[in-house]
CSV table of C-alpha atoms in Angstrom, one decimal:
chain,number,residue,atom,x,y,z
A,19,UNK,CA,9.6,4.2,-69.2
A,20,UNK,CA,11.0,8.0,-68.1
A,21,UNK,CA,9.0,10.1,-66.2
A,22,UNK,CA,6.2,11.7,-67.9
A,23,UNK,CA,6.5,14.7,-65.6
A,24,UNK,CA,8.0,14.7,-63.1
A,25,UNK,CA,11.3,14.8,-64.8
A,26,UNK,CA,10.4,17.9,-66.1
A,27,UNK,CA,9.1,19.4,-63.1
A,28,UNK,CA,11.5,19.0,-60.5
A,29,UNK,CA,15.1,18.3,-62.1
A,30,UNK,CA,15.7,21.1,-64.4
A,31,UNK,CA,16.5,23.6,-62.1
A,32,UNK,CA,18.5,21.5,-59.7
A,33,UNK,CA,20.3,19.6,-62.2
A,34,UNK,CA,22.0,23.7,-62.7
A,35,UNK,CA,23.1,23.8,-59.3
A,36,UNK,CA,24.9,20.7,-59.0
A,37,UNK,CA,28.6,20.8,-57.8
A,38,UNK,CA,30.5,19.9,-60.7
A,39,UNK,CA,33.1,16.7,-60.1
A,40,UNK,CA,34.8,15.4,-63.5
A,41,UNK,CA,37.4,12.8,-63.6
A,42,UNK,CA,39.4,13.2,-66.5
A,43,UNK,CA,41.4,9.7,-68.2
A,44,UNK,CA,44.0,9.5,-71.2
A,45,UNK,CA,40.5,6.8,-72.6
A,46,UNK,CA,37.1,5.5,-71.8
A,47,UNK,CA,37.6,1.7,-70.1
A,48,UNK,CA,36.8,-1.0,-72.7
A,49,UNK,CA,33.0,-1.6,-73.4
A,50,UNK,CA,31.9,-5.2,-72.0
A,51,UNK,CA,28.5,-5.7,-73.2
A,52,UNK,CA,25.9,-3.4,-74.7
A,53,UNK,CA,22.2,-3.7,-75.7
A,54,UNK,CA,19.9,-1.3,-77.6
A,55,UNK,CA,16.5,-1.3,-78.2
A,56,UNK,CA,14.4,-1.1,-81.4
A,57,UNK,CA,10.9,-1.3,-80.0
A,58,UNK,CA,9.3,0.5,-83.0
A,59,UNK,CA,11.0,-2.1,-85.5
A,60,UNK,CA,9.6,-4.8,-83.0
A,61,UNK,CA,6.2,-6.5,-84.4
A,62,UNK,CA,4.8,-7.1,-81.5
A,63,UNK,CA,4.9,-3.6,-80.2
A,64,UNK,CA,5.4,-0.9,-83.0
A,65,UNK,CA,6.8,1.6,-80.4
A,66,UNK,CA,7.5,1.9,-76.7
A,67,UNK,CA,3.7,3.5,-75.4
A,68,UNK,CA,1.1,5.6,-76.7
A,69,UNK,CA,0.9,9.4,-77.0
A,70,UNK,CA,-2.2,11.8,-77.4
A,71,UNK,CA,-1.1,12.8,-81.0
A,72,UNK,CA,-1.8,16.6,-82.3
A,73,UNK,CA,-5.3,15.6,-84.0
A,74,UNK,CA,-6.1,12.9,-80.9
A,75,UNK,CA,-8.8,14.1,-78.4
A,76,UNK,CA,-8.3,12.3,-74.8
A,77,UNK,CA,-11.5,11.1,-74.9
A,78,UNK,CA,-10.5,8.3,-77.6
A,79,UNK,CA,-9.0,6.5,-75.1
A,80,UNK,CA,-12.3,5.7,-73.7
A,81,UNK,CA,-13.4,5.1,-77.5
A,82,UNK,CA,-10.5,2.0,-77.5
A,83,UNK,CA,-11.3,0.9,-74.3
A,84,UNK,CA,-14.8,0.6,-74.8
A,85,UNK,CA,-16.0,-3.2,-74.6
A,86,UNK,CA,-17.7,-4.7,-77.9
A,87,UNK,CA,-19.0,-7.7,-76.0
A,88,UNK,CA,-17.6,-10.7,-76.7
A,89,UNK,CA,-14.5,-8.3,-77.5
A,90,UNK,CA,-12.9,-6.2,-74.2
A,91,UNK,CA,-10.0,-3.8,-74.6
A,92,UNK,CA,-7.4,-3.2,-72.0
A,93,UNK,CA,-3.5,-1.6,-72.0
A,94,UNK,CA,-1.9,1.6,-71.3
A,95,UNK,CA,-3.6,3.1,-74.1
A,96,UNK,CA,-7.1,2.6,-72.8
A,97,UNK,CA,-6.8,4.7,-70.4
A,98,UNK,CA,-7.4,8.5,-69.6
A,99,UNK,CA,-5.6,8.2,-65.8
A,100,UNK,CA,-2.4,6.8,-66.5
A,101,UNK,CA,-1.5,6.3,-70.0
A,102,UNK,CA,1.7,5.2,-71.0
A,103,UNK,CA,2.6,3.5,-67.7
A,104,UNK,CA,2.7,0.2,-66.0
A,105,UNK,CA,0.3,1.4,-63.3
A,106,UNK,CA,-2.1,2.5,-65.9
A,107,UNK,CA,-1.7,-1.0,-67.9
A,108,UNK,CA,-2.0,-2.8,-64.6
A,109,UNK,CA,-5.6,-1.3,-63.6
A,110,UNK,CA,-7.0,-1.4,-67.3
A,111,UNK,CA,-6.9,-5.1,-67.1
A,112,UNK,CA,-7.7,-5.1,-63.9
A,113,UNK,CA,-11.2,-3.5,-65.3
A,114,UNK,CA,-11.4,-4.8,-68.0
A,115,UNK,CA,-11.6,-8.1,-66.2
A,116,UNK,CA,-14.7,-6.6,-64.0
A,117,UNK,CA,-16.1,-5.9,-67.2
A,118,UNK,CA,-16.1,-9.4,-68.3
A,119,UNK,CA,-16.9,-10.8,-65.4
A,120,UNK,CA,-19.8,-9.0,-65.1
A,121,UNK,CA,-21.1,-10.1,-68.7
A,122,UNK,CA,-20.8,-13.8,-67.0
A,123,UNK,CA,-18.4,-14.8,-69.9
A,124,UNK,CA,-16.8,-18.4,-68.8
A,125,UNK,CA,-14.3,-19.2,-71.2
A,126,UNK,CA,-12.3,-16.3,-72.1
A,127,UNK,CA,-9.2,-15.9,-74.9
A,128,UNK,CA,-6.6,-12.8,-73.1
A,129,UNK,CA,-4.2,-11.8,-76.2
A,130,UNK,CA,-0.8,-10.6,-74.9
A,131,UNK,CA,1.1,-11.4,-71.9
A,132,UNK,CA,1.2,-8.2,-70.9
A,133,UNK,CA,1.1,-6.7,-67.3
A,134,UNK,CA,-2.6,-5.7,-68.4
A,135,UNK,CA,-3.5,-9.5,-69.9
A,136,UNK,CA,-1.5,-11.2,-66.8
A,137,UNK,CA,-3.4,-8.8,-64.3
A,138,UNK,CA,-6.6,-9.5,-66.3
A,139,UNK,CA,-5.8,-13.7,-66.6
A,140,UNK,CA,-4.7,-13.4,-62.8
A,141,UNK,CA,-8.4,-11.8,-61.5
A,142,UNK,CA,-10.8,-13.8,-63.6
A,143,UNK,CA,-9.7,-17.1,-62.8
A,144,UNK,CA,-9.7,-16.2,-59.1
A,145,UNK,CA,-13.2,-15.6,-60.2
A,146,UNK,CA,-13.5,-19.0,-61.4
A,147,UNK,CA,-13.2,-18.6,-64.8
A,148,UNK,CA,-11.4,-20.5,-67.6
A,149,UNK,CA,-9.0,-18.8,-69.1
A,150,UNK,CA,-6.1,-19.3,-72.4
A,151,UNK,CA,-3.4,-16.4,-72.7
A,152,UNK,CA,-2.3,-16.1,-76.1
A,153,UNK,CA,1.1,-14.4,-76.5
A,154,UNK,CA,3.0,-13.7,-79.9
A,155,UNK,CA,6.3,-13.9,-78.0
A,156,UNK,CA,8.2,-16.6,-76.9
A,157,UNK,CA,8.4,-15.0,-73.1
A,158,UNK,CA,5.7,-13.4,-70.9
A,159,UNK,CA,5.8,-9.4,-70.0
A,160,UNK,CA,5.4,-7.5,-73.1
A,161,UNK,CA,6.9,-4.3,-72.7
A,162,UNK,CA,8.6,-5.5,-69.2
A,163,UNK,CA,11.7,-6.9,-70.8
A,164,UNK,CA,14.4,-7.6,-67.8
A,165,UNK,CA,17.9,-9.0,-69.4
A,166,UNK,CA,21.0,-9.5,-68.3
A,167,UNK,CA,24.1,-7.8,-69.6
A,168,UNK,CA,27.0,-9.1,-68.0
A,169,UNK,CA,27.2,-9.5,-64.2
A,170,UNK,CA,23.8,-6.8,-64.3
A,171,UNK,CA,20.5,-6.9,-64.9
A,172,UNK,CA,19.0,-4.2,-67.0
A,173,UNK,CA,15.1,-3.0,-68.5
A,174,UNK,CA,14.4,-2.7,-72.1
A,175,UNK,CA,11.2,-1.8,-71.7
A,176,UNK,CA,9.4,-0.3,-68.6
A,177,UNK,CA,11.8,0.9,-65.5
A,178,UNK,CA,10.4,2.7,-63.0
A,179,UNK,CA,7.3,2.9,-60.8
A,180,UNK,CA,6.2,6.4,-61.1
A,181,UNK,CA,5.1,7.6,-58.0
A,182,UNK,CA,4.8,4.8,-55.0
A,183,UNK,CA,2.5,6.3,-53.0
A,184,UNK,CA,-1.1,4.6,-53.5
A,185,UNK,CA,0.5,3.3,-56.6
A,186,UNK,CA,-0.6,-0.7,-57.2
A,187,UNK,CA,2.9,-1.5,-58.2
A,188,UNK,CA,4.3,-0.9,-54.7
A,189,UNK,CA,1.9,-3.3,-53.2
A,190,UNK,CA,3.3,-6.1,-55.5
A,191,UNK,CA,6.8,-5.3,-55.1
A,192,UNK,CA,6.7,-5.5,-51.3
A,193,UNK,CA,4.5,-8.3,-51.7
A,194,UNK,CA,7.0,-10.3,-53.5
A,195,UNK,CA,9.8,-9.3,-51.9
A,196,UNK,CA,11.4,-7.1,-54.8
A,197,UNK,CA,13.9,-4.7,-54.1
A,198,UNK,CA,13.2,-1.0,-55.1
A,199,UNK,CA,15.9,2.0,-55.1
A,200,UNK,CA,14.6,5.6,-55.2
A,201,UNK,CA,16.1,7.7,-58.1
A,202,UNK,CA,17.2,11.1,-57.4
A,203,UNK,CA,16.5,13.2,-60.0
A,204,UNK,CA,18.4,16.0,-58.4
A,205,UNK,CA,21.6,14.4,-58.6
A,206,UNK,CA,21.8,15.1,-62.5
A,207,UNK,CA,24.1,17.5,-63.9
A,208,UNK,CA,24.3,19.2,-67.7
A,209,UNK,CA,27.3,19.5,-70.1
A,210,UNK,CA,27.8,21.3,-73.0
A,211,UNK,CA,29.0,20.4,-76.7
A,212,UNK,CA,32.6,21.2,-75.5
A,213,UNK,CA,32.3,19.1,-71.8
A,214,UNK,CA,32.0,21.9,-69.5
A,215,UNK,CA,29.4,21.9,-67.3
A,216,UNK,CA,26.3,24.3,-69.0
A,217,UNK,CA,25.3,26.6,-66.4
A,218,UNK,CA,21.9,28.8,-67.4
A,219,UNK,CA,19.4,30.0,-65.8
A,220,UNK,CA,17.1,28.4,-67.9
A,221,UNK,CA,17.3,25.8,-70.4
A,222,UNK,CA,16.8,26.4,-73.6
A,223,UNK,CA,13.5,25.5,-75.7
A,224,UNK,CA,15.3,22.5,-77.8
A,225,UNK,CA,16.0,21.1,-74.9
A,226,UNK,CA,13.6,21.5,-73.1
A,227,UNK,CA,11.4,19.8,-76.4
A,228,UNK,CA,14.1,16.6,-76.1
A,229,UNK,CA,12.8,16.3,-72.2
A,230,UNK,CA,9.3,16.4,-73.6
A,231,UNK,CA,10.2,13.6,-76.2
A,232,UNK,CA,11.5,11.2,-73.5
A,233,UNK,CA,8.8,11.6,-71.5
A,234,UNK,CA,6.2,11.5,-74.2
A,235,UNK,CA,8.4,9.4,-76.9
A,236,UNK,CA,7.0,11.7,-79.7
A,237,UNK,CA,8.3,15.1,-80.7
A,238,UNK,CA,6.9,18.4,-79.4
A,239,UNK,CA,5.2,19.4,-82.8
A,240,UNK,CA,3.7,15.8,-83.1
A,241,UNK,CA,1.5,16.5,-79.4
A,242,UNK,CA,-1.7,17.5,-78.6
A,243,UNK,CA,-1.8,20.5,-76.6
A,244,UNK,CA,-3.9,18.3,-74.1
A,245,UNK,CA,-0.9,15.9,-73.7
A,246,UNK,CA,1.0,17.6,-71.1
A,247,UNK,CA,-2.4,17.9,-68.7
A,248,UNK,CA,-3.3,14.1,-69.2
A,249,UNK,CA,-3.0,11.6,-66.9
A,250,UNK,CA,-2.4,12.1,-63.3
A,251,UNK,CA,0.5,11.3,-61.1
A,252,UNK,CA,1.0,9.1,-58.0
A,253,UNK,CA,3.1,11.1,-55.2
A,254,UNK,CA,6.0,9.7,-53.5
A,255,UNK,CA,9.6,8.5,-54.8
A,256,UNK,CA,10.0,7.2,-58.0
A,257,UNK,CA,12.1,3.7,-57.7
A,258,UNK,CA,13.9,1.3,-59.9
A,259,UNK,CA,14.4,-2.6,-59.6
A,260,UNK,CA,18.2,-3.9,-59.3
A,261,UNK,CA,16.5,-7.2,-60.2
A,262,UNK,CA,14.4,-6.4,-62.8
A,263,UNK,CA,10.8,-4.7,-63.5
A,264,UNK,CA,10.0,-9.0,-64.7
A,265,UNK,CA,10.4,-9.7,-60.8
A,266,UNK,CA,6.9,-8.1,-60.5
A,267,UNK,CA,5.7,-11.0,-62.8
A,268,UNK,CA,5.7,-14.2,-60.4
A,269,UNK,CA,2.9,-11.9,-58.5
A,270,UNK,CA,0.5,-12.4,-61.5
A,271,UNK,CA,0.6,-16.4,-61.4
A,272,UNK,CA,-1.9,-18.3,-62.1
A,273,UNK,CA,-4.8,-21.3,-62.9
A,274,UNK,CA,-5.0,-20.3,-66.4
A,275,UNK,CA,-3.1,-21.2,-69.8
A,276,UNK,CA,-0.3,-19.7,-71.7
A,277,UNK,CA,0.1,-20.2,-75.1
A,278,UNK,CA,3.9,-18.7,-76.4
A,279,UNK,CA,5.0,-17.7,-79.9
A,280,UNK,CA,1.6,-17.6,-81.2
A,281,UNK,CA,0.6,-14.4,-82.8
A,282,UNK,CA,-3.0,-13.8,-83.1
A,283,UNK,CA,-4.2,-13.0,-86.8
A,284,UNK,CA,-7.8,-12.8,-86.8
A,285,UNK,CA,-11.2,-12.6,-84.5
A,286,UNK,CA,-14.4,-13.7,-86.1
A,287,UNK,CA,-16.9,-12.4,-83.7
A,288,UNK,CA,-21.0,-11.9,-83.4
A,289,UNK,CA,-21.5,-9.2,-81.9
A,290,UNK,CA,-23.6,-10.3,-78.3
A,291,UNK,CA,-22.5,-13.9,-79.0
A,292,UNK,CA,-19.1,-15.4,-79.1
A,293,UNK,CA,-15.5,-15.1,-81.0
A,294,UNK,CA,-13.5,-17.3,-82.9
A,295,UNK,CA,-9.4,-16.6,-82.0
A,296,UNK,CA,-7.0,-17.7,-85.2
A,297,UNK,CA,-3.5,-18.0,-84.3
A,298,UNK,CA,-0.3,-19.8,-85.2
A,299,UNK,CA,-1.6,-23.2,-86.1
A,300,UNK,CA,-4.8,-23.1,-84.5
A,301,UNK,CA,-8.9,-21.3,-84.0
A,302,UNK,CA,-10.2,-21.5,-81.0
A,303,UNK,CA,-13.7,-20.4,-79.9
A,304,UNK,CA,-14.4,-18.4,-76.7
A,305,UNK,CA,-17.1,-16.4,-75.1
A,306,UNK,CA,-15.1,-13.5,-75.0
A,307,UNK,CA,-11.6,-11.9,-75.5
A,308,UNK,CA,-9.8,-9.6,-74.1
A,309,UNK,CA,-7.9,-7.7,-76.6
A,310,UNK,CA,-4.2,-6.2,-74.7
A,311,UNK,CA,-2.4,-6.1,-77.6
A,312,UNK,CA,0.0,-2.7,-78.0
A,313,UNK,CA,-1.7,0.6,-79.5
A,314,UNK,CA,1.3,-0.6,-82.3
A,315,UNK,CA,0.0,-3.6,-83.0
A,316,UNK,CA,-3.5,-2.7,-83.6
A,317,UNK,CA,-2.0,0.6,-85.7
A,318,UNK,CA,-0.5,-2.3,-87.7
A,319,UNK,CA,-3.3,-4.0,-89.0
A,320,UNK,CA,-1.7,-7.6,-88.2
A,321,UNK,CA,-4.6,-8.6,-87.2
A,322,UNK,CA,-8.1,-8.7,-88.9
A,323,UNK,CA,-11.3,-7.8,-86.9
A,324,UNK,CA,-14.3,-9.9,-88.7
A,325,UNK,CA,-16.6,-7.8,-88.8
A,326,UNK,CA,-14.6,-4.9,-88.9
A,327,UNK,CA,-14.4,-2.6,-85.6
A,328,UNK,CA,-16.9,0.4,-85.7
A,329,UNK,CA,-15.9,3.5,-86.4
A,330,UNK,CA,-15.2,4.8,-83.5
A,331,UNK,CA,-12.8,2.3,-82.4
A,332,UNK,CA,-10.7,2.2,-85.5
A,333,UNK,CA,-11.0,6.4,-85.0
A,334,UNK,CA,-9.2,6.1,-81.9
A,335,UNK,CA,-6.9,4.0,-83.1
A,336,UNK,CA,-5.9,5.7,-86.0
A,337,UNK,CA,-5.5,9.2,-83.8
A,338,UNK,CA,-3.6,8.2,-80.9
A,339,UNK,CA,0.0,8.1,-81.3
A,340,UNK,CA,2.4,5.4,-80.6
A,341,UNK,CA,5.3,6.7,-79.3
A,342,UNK,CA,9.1,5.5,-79.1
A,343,UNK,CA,11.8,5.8,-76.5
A,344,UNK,CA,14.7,4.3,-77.0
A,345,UNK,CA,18.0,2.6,-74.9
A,346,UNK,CA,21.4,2.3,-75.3
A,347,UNK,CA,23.0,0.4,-72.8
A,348,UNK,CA,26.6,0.2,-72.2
A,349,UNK,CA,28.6,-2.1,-69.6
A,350,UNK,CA,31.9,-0.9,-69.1
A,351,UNK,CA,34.8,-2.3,-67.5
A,352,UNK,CA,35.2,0.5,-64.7
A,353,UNK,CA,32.9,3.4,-64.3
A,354,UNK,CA,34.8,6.6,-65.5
A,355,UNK,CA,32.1,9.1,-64.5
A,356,UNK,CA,30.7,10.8,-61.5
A,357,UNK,CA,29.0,7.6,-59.6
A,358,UNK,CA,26.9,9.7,-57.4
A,359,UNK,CA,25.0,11.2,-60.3
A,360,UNK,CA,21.8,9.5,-61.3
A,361,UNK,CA,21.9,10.8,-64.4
A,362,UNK,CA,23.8,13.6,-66.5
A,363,UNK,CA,22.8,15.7,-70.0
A,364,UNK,CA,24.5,16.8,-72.9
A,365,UNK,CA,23.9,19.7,-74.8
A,366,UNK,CA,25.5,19.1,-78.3
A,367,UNK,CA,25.2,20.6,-81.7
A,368,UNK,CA,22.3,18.1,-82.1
A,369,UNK,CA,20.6,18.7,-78.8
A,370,UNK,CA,18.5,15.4,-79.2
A,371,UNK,CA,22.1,13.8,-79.7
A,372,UNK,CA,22.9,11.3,-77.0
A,373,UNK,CA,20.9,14.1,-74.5
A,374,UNK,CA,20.4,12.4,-71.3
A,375,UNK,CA,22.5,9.7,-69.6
A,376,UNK,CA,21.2,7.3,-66.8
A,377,UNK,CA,23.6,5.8,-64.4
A,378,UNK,CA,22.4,2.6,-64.3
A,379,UNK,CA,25.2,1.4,-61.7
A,380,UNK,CA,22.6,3.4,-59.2
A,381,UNK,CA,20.2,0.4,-59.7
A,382,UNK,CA,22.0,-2.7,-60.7
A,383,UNK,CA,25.5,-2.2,-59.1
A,384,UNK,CA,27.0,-2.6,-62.1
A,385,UNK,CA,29.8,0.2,-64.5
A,386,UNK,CA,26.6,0.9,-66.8
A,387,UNK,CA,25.4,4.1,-68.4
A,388,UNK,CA,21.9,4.1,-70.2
A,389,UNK,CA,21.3,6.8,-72.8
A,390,UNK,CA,17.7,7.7,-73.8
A,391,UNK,CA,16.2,8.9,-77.9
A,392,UNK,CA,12.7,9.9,-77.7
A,393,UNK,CA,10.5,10.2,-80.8
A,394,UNK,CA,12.3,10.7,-84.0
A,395,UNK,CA,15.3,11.0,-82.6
A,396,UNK,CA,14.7,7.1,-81.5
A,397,UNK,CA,13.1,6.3,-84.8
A,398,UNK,CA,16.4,7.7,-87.2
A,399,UNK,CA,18.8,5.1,-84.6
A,400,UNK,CA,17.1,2.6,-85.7
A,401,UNK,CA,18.5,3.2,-88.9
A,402,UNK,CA,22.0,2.2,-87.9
A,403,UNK,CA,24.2,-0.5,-87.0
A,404,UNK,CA,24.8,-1.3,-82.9
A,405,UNK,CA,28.7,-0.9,-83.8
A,406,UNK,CA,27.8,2.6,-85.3
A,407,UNK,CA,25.3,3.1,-82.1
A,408,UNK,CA,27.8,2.2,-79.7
A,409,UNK,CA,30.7,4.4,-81.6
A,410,UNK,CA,28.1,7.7,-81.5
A,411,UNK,CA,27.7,7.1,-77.7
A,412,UNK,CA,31.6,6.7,-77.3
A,413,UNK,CA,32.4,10.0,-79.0
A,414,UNK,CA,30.1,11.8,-77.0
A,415,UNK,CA,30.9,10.5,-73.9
A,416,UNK,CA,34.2,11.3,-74.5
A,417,UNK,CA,33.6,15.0,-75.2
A,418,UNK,CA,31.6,15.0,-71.3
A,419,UNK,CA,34.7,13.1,-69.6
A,420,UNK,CA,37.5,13.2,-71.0
């Protein structure tokens, strides 16, 4: 996931005063491999993370995390500190976990494989309890989706660690021995609908708003006023993985089981007592379970509460926003751009269009651009082909460098 703010707060003006260095070619090299994402298509997630809509109040995050014993709550959603990240995932089922714990549950269902259900799996059988995670997917992570695309390794999902000072995620990189390279947001420079370099002293609202809907994955006009104060942020550099943000996920190993490509449908639950998990082929009973399921998913209704959730709960659910940021990645044969940007933007008619560029050969070593949509921008791509995908990136990066 893109900075929340810090993009915002420290690159805009530097990006302006950047040294412009074009290299101009008769054609762009020959495209190798690409991937894009369609996270809001994707059933198991329904969007990228959540957002604190226009009608949302900050305090229904605390509403969804609430615990319903046997039923616990945890993910990036549930929480007011750091929502939307994988720090903020991380430490919800980290609590979540405490809070289980603490209600002396023994055998405990964890839906999703998740950072937030591995975290949560990891720390209550250290605690000596018994515990099945249930995942709809056929791989662990969730929304940390490492693949590889070509001789490279690149993130679908989350990408950076926002902040790495105090920030939990740090710990577990150096821990297992996972490489981290600082971006440098500074090292970004803006071009105009006709490829010249824009230089203004300020940007201008639009796209200023298509910053705001990378960062949030939801439109300007679809925000609370209290988004852009939630949430607070680590200090520090903000780093990438050349490996993979799923190199984090050895660090969550442990005595517990994993059930794969089993989607959850149902909880019959008594409130105080136990829960009854239906899956793919199967009902289990359990003291307790932790429910880490996207914001997306529960949006979704895929899965039935029995009773139904109280009102507050499906309240929170229903106002918080699930936002979407999408990826196009594209592997080139040689890299035709400046390599020592970190990233460039485009200012086009459309000034959601193909806006902001991540040189992903920075991380992974590799000839490979990233391109971000954020909100509806990312929703109406989703709509087309990957050839026609892959042919709007071409044109526009041909109008920057060419």
């Amino acid at each position: 996931m893109i900075t929340r703010r810090n993009l915002l707060r420290t690159s805009l003006a530097s990006m302006l005063a950047a040294p412009a260095v074009i290299g101009a070619q008769a054609a762009l090299p020959a495209v190798t491999h690409r991937q894009i994402t369609r996270w809001r298509s994707d059933p198991f997630a329904g969007g990228s993370y959540s957002f604190l809509a226009r009608r949302a109040r900050a305090e229904q995050r605390d509403d969804l995390a609430a615990p319903l014993p046997p039923l616990y709550f945890a993910g990036e959603a549930t929480t007011r500190d750091h929502p939307s990240t994988v720090h903020g995932a991380l430490l919800s089922g980290q609590r979540a976990a405490a809070e289980i714990a603490d209600a002396g549950a023994s055998r405990i269902a964890v839906i999703g494989a998740g950072i937030a259900g591995l975290a949560a799996a990891a720390a209550l059988t250290e605690a000596g309890r018994e515990v099945t995670v249930i995942e709809a997917r056929d791989r662990i992570g969730g929304r940390i989706h490492t693949a590889d695309l070509g001789d490279g390794r690149v993130d679908l999902g989350a990408s950076w660690i926002h902040g790495i000072e105090d920030n939990p995620l740090t710990d577990i990189a150096r821990r297992t021995g996972t490489e981290m390279r600082p971006t440098d947001w500074s090292a970004i420079k803006m071009f105009n609908a006709n490829g010249r370099r824009r230089l203004l002293p300020f940007l201008p609202r639009t796209a200023q708003e298509v910053e705001i809907s990378h960062a949030h994955g939801a439109d300007f006009d679809d925000l609370s006023p209290d988004a852009f104060d939630e949430g607070y942020d680590f200090g520090g550099e903000e780093v990438t993985f050349p490996q993979g943000y799923a190199s984090l996920l050895p660090a969550f190993a442990g005595e517990y089981e994993v059930l794969l490509d089993r989607p959850v449908t149902r909880f019959d639950w008594v409130p105080g007592g136990g829960v009854t998990v239906s899956f793919r082929g199967a009902r289990r009973a359990f003291d307790a379970a932790l429910v880490t399921v996207p914001l997306g998913v529960l949006k979704s209704d895929a899965i039935t509460f029995a009773p139904a959730l109280p009102a507050p709960k499906l309240e929170a659910i229903s106002s918080l926003g699930m936002g979407h940021l999408s990826k196009v990645f594209l592997r080139f044969e040689t890299a035709f751009w400046d390599t020592s940007l970190h990233a460039f933007g485009y200012l086009g008619e459309d000034p959601a269009h193909f806006a902001t560029w991540v040189n992903i050969g920075q991380t992974n070593d590799t000839p490979t651009l990233m391109a971000f949509h954020g909100g509806r921008a990312a929703d109406a791509l989703e709509d087309h082909s990957d050839a026609e995908i892959e042919a709007m990136a071409l044109d526009v990066l041909r109008t920057i460098w060419l």
